[in-house]
mmCIF file of C-alpha atoms in Angstrom:
data_model
loop_
_atom_site.group_PDB
_atom_site.id
_atom_site.type_symbol
_atom_site.label_atom_id
_atom_site.label_comp_id
_atom_site.label_asym_id
_atom_site.label_seq_id
_atom_site.Cartn_x
_atom_site.Cartn_y
_atom_site.Cartn_z
ATOM 1 C CA MET A 1 9.230 6.411 10.128
ATOM 2 C CA ALA A 2 6.856 6.350 13.041
ATOM 3 C CA ASN A 3 5.747 2.853 14.048
ATOM 4 C CA ASN A 4 2.331 4.300 14.899
ATOM 5 C CA ASP A 5 1.912 5.403 11.274
ATOM 6 C CA LEU A 6 2.920 1.961 10.046
ATOM 7 C CA ALA A 7 0.392 0.394 12.430
ATOM 8 C CA GLN A 8 -2.245 2.790 11.045
ATOM 9 C CA LEU A 9 -1.370 1.686 7.511
ATOM 10 C CA ILE A 10 -1.800 -1.969 8.468
ATOM 11 C CA GLU A 11 -5.147 -1.261 10.142
ATOM 12 C CA ALA A 12 -6.352 0.752 7.136
ATOM 13 C CA PHE A 13 -5.317 -1.997 4.717
ATOM 14 C CA ASP A 14 -7.058 -4.583 6.926
ATOM 15 C CA ARG A 15 -10.295 -2.571 6.595
ATOM 16 C CA LEU A 16 -9.770 -2.288 2.838
ATOM 17 C CA SER A 17 -9.164 -6.027 2.637
ATOM 18 C CA ALA A 18 -12.276 -6.798 4.684
ATOM 19 C CA GLY A 19 -14.264 -4.739 2.179
ATOM 20 C CA GLY A 20 -12.952 -6.752 -0.745
ATOM 21 C CA PHE A 21 -10.419 -4.106 -1.833
ATOM 22 C CA ALA A 22 -13.252 -1.950 -3.182
ATOM 23 C CA MET A 23 -12.635 1.642 -4.166
ATOM 24 C CA GLY A 24 -14.129 4.034 -1.646
ATOM 25 C CA ALA A 25 -13.427 5.569 1.741
ATOM 26 C CA ASP A 26 -11.186 2.735 2.952
ATOM 27 C CA TRP A 27 -9.112 2.903 -0.243
ATOM 28 C CA GLN A 28 -8.826 6.689 0.153
ATOM 29 C CA ALA A 29 -7.697 6.307 3.779
ATOM 30 C CA VAL A 30 -4.874 3.961 2.744
ATOM 31 C CA HIS A 31 -3.884 6.249 -0.117
ATOM 32 C CA ASP A 32 -3.812 9.299 2.172
ATOM 33 C CA ILE A 33 -1.542 7.560 4.696
ATOM 34 C CA CYS A 34 0.822 6.482 1.913
ATOM 35 C CA GLN A 35 0.970 9.967 0.417
ATOM 36 C CA ARG A 36 1.929 11.461 3.781
ATOM 37 C CA HIS A 37 4.987 9.188 3.833
ATOM 38 C CA GLU A 38 6.114 9.385 0.219
ATOM 39 C CA GLY A 39 9.688 8.188 -0.108
ATOM 40 C CA GLU A 40 9.463 5.687 2.757
ATOM 41 C CA GLN A 41 9.640 2.136 1.378
ATOM 42 C CA PRO A 42 6.725 0.512 3.258
ATOM 43 C CA PHE A 43 4.389 3.364 2.354
ATOM 44 C CA ASP A 44 5.550 3.468 -1.262
ATOM 45 C CA TRP A 45 4.768 -0.254 -1.440
ATOM 46 C CA GLY A 46 1.318 0.427 -0.016
ATOM 47 C CA HIS A 47 0.896 3.225 -2.542
ATOM 48 C CA ALA A 48 1.745 0.741 -5.306
ATOM 49 C CA LEU A 49 -0.890 -1.706 -4.111
ATOM 50 C CA CYS A 50 -3.444 1.118 -3.933
ATOM 51 C CA HIS A 51 -2.928 1.899 -7.594
ATOM 52 C CA ARG A 52 -2.948 -1.782 -8.508
ATOM 53 C CA ILE A 53 -6.348 -2.023 -6.799
ATOM 54 C CA GLU A 54 -7.444 1.057 -8.725
ATOM 55 C CA GLY A 55 -6.412 -0.609 -11.976
ATOM 56 C CA ASP A 56 -3.804 2.040 -12.787
ATOM 57 C CA ASP A 57 -0.930 -0.321 -13.621
ATOM 58 C CA TRP A 58 1.363 2.430 -14.947
ATOM 59 C CA ASN A 59 1.118 4.376 -11.691
ATOM 60 C CA ALA A 60 1.319 1.196 -9.618
ATOM 61 C CA ASP A 61 4.507 0.161 -11.398
ATOM 62 C CA TYR A 62 6.057 3.560 -10.649
ATOM 63 C CA TRP A 63 5.421 3.041 -6.917
ATOM 64 C CA TYR A 64 6.606 -0.570 -7.013
ATOM 65 C CA ARG A 65 9.910 0.658 -8.482
ATOM 66 C CA ARG A 66 10.175 3.339 -5.783
ATOM 67 C CA ALA A 67 9.535 0.671 -3.137
ATOM 68 C CA GLY A 68 12.021 -1.773 -4.663
ATOM 69 C CA LYS A 69 9.284 -4.363 -5.129
ATOM 70 C CA ALA A 70 7.772 -6.243 -8.050
ATOM 71 C CA ARG A 71 4.068 -6.040 -8.777
ATOM 72 C CA GLY A 72 2.244 -9.017 -7.315
ATOM 73 C CA THR A 73 1.059 -11.671 -9.728
ATOM 74 C CA GLY A 74 -1.590 -13.181 -7.468
ATOM 75 C CA THR A 75 -4.722 -11.677 -6.032
ATOM 76 C CA MET A 76 -4.855 -8.440 -4.070
ATOM 77 C CA ALA A 77 -5.470 -10.566 -0.980
ATOM 78 C CA ASP A 78 -2.334 -12.606 -1.678
ATOM 79 C CA GLU A 79 -0.231 -9.481 -2.065
ATOM 80 C CA TRP A 80 -1.706 -7.879 1.042
ATOM 81 C CA SER A 81 -1.018 -11.046 3.043
ATOM 82 C CA ALA A 82 2.665 -10.997 2.069
ATOM 83 C CA MET A 83 2.896 -7.246 2.615
ATOM 84 C CA ARG A 84 1.157 -7.463 5.989
ATOM 85 C CA THR A 85 3.625 -10.103 7.191
ATOM 86 C CA GLU A 86 6.594 -7.949 6.232
ATOM 87 C CA LEU A 87 5.156 -4.696 7.591
ATOM 88 C CA SER A 88 4.034 -6.269 10.870
ATOM 89 C CA ALA A 89 7.631 -7.296 11.561
ATOM 90 C CA LYS A 90 8.613 -3.595 11.403
ATOM 91 C CA VAL A 91 6.017 -2.308 13.865
#
């Protein structure tokens, strides 16, 4: 896993967060980064959050299982905050 790609994921999620986790270009950018790294835990976790944002719980749960994580029970912002802390430690 390239640290640069992980940094790009964090930056893309920060933009998505700043936009209120709205579907659109920022969501698509995060999703694209995650798809390029399918099978890598941090990106699978990001993929899960993407589908949670989308409202596709079945698909989100698939990616949470692949990432070894449980679906967040708080807000998207709460989950992103916890995810950002963990991912930032890996960059």
